Backbone as CSV, one residue per row, in Angstrom:
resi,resn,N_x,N_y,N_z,CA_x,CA_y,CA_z,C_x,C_y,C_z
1,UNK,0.847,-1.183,0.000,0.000,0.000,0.000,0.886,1.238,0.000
2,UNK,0.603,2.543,-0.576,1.306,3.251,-0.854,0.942,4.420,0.303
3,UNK,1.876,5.128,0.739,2.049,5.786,2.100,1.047,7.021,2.262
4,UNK,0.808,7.048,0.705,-0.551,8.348,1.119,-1.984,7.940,1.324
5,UNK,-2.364,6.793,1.474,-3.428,5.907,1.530,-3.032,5.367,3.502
6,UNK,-2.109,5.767,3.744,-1.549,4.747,5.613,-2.277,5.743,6.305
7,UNK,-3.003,5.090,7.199,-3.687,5.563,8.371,-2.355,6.348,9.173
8,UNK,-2.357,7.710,9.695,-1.732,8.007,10.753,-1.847,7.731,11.385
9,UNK,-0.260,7.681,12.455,0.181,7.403,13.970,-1.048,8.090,14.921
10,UNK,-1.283,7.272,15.787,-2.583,7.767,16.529,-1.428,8.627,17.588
11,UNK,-0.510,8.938,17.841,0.504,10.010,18.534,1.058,11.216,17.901
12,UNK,1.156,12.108,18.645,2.437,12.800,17.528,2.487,14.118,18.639
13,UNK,4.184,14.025,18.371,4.451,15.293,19.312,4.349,16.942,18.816
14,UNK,3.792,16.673,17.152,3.747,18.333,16.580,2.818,18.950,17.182
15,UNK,1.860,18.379,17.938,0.327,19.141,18.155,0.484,20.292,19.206
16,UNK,-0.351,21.439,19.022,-0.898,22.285,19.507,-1.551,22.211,20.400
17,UNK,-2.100,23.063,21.321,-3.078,22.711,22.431,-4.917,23.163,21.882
18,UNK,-4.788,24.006,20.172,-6.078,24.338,20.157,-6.222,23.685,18.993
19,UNK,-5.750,22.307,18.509,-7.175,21.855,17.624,-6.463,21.837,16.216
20,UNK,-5.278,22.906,15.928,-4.644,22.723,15.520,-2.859,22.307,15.476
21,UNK,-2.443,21.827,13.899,-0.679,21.205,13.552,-0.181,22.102,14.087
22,UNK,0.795,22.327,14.553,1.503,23.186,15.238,2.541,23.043,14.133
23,UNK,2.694,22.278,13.159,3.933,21.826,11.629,3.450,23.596,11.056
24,UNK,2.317,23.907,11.105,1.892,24.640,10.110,0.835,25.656,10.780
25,UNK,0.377,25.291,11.611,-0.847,26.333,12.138,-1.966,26.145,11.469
26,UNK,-2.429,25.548,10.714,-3.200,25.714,9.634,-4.397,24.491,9.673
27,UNK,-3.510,23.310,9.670,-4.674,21.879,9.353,-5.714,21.776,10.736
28,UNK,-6.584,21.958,10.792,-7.540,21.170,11.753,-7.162,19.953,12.260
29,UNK,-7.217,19.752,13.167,-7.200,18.599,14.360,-8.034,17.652,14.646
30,UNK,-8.258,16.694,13.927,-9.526,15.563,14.029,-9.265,14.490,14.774
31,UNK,-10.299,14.269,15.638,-9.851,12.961,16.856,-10.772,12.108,15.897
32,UNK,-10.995,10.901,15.212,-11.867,9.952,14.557,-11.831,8.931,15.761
33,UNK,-13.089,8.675,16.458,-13.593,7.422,17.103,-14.017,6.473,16.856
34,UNK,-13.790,4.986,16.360,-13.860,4.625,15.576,-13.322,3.018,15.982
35,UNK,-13.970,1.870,15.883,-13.395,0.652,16.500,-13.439,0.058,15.026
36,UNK,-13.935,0.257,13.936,-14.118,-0.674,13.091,-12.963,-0.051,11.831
37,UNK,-12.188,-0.886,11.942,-10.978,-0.847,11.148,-11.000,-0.134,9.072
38,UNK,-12.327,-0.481,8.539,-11.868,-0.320,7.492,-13.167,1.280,7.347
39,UNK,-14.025,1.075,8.404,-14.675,2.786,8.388,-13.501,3.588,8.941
40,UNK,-12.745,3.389,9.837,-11.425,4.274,10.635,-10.820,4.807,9.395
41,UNK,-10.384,3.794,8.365,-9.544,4.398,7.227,-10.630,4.726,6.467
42,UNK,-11.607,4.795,6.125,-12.589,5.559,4.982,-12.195,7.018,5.525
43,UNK,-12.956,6.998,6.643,-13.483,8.487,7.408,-11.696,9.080,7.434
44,UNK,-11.024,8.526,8.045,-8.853,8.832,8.109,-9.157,9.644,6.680
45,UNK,-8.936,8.735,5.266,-8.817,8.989,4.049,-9.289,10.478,3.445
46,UNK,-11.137,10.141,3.857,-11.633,11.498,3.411,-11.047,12.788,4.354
47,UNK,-10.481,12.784,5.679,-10.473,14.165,6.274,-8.664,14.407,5.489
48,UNK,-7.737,13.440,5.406,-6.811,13.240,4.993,-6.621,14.424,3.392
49,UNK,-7.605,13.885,2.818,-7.746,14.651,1.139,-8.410,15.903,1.354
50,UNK,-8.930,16.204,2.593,-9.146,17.768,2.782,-8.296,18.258,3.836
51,UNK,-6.966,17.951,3.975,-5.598,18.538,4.543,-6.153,18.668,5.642
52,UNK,-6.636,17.461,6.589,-6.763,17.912,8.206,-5.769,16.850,8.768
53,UNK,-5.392,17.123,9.697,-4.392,16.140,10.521,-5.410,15.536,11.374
54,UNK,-4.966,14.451,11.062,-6.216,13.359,11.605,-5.344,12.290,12.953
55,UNK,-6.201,11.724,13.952,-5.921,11.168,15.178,-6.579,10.388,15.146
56,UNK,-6.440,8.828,15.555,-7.708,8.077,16.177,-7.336,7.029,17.190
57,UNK,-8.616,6.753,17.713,-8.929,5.954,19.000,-10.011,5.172,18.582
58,UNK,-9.883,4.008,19.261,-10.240,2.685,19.047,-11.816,2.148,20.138
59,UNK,-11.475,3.157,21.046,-12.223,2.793,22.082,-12.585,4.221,22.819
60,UNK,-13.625,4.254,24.052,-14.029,5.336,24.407,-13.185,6.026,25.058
61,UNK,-12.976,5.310,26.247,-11.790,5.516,27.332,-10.325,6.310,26.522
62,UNK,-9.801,5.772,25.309,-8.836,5.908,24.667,-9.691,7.387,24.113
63,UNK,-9.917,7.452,23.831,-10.818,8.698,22.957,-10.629,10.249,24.156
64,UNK,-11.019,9.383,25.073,-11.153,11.072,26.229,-9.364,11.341,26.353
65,UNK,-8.487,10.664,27.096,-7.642,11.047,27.284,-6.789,11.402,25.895
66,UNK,-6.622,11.222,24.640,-6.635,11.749,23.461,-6.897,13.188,23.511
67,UNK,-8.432,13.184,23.448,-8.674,14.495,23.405,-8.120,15.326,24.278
68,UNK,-8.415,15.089,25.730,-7.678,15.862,26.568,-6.379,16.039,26.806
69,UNK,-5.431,15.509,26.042,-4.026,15.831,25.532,-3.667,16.791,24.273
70,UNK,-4.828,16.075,23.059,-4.340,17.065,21.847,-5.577,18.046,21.683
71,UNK,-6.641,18.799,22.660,-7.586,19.437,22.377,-7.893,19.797,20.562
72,UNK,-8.282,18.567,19.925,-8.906,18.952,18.749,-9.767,19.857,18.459
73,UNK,-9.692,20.165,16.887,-10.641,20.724,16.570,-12.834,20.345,16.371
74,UNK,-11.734,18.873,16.361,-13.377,18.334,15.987,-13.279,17.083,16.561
75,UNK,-14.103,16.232,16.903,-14.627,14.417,17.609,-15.133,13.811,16.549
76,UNK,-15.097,13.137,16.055,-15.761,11.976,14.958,-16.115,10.549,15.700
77,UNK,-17.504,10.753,16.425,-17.430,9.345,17.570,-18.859,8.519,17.025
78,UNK,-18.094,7.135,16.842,-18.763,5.989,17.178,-20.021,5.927,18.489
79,UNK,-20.870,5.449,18.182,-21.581,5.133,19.645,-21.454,3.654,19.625
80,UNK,-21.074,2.521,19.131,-21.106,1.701,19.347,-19.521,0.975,19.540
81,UNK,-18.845,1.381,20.731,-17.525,1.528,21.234,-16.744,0.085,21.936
82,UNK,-15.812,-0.919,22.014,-15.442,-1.505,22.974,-15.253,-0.565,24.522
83,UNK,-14.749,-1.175,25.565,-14.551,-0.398,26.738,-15.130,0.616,27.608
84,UNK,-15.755,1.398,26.586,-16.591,2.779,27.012,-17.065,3.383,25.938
85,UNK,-18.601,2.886,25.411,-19.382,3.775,24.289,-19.133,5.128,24.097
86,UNK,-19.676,5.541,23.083,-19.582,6.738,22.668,-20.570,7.741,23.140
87,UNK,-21.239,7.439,23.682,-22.229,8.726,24.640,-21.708,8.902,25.707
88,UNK,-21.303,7.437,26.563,-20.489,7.628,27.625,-19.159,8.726,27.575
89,UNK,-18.509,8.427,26.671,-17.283,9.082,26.423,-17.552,10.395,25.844
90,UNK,-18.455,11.076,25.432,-19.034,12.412,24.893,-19.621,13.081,26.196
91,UNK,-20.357,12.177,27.303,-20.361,12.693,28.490,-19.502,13.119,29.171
92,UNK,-18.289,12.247,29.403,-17.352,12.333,30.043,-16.480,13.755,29.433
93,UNK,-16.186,13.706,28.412,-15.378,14.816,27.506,-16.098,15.893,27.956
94,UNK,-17.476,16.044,28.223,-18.053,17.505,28.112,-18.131,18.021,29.837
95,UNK,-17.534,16.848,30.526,-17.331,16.984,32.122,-15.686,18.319,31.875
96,UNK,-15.222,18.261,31.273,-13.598,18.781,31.200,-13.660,19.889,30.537
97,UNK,-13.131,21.025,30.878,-13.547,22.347,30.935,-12.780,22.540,29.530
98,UNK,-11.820,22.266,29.013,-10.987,22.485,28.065,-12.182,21.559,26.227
99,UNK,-12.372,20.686,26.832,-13.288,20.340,25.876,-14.335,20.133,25.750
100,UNK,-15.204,21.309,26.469,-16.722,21.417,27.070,-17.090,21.806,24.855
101,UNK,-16.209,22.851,24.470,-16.850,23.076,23.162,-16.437,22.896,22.094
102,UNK,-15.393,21.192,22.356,-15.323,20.932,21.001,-16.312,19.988,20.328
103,UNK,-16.650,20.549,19.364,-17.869,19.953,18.649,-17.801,18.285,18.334
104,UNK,-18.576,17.923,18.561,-18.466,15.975,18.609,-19.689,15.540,17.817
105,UNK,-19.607,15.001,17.068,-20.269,14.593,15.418,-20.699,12.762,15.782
106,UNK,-21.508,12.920,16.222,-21.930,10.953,16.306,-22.025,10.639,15.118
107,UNK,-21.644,9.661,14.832,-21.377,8.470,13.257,-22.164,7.038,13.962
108,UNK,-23.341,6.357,13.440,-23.907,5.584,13.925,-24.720,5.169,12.672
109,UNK,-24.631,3.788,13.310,-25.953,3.017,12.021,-26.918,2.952,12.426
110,UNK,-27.527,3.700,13.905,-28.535,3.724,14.500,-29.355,5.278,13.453
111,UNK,-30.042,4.666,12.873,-31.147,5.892,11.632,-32.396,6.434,12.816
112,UNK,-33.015,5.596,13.713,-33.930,6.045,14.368,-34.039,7.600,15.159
113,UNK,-35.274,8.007,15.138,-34.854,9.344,16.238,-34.590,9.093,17.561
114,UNK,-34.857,8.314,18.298,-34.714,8.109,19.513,-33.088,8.228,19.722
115,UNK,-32.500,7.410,18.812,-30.845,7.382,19.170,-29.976,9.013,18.844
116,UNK,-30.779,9.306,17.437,-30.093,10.617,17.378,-30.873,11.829,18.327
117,UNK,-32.169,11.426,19.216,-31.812,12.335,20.583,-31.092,12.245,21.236
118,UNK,-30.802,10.852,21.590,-30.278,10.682,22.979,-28.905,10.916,23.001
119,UNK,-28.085,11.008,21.491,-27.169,11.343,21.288,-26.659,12.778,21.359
120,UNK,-27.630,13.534,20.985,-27.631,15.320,21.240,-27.359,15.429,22.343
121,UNK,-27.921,14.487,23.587,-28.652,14.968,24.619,-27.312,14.918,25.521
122,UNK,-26.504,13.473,24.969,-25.158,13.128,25.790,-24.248,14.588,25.326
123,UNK,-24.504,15.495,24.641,-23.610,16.323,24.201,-23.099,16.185,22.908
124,UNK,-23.668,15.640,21.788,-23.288,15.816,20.577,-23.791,16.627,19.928
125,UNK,-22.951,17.126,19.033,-23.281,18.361,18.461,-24.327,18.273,17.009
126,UNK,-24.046,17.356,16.342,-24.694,16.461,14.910,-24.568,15.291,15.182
127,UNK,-24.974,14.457,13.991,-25.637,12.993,14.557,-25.268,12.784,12.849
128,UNK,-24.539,11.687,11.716,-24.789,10.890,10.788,-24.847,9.984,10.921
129,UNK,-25.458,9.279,10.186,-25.953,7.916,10.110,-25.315,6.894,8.985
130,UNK,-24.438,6.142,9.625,-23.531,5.124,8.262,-24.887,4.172,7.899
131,UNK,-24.141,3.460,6.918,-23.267,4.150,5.983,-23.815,5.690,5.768
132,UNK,-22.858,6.715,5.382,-23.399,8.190,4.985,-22.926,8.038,3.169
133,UNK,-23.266,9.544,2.909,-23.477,9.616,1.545,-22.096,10.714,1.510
134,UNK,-21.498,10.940,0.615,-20.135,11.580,0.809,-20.608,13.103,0.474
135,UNK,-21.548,13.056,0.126,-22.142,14.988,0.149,-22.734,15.042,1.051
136,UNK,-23.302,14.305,2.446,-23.530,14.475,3.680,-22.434,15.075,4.479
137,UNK,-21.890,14.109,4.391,-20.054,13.361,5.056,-19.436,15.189,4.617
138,UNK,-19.238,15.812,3.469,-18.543,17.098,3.258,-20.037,18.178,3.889
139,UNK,-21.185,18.203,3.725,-21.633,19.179,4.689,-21.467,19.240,6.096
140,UNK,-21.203,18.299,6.451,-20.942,18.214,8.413,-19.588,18.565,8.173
141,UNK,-18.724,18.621,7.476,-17.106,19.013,7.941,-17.554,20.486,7.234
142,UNK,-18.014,21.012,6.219,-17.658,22.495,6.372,-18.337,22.806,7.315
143,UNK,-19.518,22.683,7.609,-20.736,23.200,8.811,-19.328,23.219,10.166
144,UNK,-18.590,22.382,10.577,-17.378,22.574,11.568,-15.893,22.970,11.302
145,UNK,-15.496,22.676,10.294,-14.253,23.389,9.932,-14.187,23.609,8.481
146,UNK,-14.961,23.930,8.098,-15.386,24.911,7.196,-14.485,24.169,5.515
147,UNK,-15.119,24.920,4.039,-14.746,24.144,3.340,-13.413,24.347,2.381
148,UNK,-12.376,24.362,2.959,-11.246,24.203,2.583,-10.272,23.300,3.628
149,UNK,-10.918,22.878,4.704,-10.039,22.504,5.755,-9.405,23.124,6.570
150,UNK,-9.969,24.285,6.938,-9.257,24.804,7.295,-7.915,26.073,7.174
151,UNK,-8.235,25.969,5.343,-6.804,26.623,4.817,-7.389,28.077,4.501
């Protein structure tokens, strides 16, 4: 596989404390939540081709302390999580004063309304529903970091 297609290091010491590369000042800061290996690299891929520096976590627990190290610009969370779901962990995040307002985007195959309340309600900011449609998928990223990425 060729290196512009490789999931990034879920670490990295360039980061900033607001969300953005500190390489550049410029790229947005994406935490992707995400346990299922080949949506991790879809969702990686697409923020990737709109120049955001992308992060991910596997699990909920892994997800908060993430965030609360590299204060992203944006959350891309799973609700259906090993260790600690994704409402749980959107609760927890919005307990921490530093990431009370970063915006957190639920990704779920749950279509019903009940789930995309209860998901608002834990503190998410939007709600898609996978599979999504890739002109969905680009209105929720400009609606949060707008449509150049940031640049």
């Amino acid at each position: 596989m060729n290196g512009f297609l490789a999931e990034p290091e879920k670490n990295s010491d360039s980061l900033s404390r607001d969300g953005e590369s500190a390489s550049d000042g410029r790229k947005p800061l994406v935490l992707v939540v995400e346990d299922h290996e080949d949506t991790r690299f879809l969702i990686t891929y697409l923020l990737g081709v709109r120049g955001c520096d992308v992060r991910v976590a596997e699990n909920g627990e892994e997800a908060i302390h993430m965030a609360e190290a590299m204060r992203p610009g944006l959350v891309l969370m799973d609700i259906n999580l090993p260790r600690m779901n994704g409402l749980a962990a959107t609760r927890r995040m919005r307990q921490i004063a530093a990431l009370k307002s970063v915006p957190v985007i639920f990704l779920s195959g749950y279509a019903d309304a009940s789930s995309r309340a209860e998901a608002l309600a834990e503190g998410g900011d939007d709600y898609l529903v996978k599979p999504f449609a890739l002109a969905e998928f680009e209105r929720i990223l400009e609606r949060y970091i707008g449509k150049s990425g940031g640049h």
